[in-house]
Tab-separated table of C-alpha atoms in Angstrom:
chain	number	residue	atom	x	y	z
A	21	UNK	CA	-16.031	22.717	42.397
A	22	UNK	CA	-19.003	21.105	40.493
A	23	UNK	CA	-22.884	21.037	41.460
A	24	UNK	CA	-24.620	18.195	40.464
A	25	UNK	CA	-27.652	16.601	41.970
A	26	UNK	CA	-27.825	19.238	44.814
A	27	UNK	CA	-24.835	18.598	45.898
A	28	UNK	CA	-21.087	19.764	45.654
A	29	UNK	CA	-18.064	18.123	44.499
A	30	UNK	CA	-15.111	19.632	46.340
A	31	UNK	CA	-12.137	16.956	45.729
A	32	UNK	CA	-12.421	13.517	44.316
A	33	UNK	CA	-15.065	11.383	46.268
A	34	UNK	CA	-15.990	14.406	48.240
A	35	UNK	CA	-19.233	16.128	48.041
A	36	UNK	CA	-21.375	18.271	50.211
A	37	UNK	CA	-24.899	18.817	50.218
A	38	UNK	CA	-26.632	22.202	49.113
A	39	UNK	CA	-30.228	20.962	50.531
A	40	UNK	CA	-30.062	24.083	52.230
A	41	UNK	CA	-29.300	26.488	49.081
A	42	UNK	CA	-32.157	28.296	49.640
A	43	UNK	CA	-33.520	28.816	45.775
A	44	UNK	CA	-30.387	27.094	44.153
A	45	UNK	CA	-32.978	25.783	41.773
A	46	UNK	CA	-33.671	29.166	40.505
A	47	UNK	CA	-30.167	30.809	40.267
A	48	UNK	CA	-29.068	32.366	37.240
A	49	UNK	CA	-25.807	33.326	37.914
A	50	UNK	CA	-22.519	31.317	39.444
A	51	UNK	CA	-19.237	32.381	40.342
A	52	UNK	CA	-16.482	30.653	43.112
A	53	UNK	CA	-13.480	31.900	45.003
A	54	UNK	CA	-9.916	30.208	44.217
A	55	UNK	CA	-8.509	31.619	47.276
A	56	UNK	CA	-11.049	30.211	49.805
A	57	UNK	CA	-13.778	27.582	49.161
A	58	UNK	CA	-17.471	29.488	48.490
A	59	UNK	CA	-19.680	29.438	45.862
A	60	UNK	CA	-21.712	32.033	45.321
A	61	UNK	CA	-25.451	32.300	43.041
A	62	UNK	CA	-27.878	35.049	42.596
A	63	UNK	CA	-31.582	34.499	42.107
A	64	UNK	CA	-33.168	37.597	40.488
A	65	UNK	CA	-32.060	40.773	42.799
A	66	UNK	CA	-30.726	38.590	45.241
A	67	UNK	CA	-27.096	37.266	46.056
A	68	UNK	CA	-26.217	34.117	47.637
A	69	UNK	CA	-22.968	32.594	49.464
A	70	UNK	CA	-22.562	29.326	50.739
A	71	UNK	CA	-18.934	28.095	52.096
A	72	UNK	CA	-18.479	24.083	52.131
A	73	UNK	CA	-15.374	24.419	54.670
A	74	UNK	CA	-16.996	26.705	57.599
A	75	UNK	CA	-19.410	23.560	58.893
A	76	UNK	CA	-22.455	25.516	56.769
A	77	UNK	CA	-25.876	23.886	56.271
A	78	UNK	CA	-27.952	26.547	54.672
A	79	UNK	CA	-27.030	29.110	51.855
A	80	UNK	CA	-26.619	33.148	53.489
A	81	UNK	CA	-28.052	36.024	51.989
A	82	UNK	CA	-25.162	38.645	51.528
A	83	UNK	CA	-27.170	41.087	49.172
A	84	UNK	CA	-30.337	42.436	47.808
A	85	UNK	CA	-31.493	45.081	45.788
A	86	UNK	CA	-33.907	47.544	47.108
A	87	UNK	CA	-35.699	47.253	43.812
A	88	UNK	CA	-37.708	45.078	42.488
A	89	UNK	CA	-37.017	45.939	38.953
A	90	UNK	CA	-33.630	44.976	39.144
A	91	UNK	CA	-31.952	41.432	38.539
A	92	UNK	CA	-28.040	40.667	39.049
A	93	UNK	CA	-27.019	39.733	35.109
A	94	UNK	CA	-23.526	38.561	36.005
A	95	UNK	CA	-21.095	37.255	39.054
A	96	UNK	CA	-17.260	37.639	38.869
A	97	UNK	CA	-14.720	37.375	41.294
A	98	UNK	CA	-11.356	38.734	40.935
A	99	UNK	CA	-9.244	35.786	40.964
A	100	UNK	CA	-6.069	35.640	43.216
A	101	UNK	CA	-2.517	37.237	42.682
A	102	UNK	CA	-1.970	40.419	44.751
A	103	UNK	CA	-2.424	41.339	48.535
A	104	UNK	CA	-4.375	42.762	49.768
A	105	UNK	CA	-7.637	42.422	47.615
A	106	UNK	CA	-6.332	38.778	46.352
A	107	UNK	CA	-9.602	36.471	45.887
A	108	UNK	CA	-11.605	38.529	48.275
A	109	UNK	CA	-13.395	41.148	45.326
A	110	UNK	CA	-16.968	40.129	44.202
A	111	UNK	CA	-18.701	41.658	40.926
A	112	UNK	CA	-22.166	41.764	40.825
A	113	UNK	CA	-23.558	43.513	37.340
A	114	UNK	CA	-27.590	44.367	37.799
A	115	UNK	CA	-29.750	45.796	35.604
A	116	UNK	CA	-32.716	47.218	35.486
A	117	UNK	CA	-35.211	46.729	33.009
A	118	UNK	CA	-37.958	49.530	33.505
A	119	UNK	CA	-35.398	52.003	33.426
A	120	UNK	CA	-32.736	50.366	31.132
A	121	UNK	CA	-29.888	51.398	33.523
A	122	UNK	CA	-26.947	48.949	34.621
A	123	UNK	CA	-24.824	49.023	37.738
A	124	UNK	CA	-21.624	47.040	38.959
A	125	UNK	CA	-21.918	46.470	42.514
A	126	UNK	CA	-18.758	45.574	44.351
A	127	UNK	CA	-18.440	43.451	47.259
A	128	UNK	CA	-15.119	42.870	49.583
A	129	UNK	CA	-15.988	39.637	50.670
A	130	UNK	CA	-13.950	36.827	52.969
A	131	UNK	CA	-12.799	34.205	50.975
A	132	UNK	CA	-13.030	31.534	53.715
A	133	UNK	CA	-17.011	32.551	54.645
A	134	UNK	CA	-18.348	34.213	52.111
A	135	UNK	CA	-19.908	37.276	53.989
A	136	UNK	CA	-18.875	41.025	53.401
A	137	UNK	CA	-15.936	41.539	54.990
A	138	UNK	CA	-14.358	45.209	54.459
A	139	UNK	CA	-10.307	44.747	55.334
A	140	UNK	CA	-8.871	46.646	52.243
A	141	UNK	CA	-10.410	50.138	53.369
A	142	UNK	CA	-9.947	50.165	56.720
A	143	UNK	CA	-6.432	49.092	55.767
A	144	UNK	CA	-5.844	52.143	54.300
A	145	UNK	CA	-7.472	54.689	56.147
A	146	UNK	CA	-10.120	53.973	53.961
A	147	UNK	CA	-14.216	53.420	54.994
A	148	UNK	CA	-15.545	50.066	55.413
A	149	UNK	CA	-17.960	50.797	53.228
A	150	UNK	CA	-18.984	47.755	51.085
A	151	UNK	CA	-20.700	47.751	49.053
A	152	UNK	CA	-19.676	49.983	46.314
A	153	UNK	CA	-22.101	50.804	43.795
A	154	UNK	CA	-21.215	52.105	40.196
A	155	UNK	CA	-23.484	53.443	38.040
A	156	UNK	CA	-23.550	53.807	33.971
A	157	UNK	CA	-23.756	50.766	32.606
A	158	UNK	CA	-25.609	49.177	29.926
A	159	UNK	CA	-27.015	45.304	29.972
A	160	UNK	CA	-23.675	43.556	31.724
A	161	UNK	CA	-23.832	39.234	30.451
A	162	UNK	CA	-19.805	38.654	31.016
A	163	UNK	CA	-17.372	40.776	33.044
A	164	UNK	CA	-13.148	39.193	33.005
A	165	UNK	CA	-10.317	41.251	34.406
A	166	UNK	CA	-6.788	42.424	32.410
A	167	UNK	CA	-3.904	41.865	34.607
């Protein structure tokens, strides 16, 4: 994937327009799926998806902080390789300023739409319950995983 001009190259000579990224201009952060085909972009305390492969126009809003003092530092998604959270596990590190407190907020997310999609709970016997917030962090800028 690569954004340039407002719109999206997906494969060679293949590009889809992100007209309807609603504040692309102003995101921060970027992170993509490897098992699906979204992008997703924060602006400020807000997190964006947008899928190229679902027939979407416009950019959805899967997240935002109930306070204003807080901005998402950081995307990751956990890459691929083991069922069933494979490419579907969305990091978003926030922080807030006023109070100089940091928080990793988890998504479960589909891979193919981009929207919160709890399976790996529920799965389990578990609570759909996404999203997970966990407190205790400083000032998050990069976030990788050990495998």
């Amino acid at each position: 994937m690569c954004i340039r001009d407002s719109y999206i190259l997906v494969s060679p000579g293949e590009d889809r327009c992100l007209a309807g990224c609603e504040n692309l201009d102003r995101a921060t952060c970027f992170t993509s799926t490897n098992a699906g085909s979204v992008l997703f972009y924060s602006v400020g305390n807000t997190l964006y998806s947008y899928s190229y492969t679902t027939g979407q126009t416009e950019s959805v809003k899967v997240w935002n902080s109930d306070d204003d003092d807080e901005v998402i530092t950081c995307l990751y998604m956990i890459g691929t390789g083991g069922f069933p959270t494979a490419g579907r596990v969305l990091w978003a590190a926030v922080w807030n300023e006023k109070t100089q407190e940091g928080k990793i907020v988890e998504f479960e997310v589909s891979p193919t739409t981009g929207k919160i999609e709890d399976m790996y709970g529920p799965m389990f016997g578990g609570p759909a319950n996404s999203p997970s917030i966990f407190p205790g962090f400083g000032k998050v800028i990069s976030m990788t995983q050990t495998i």
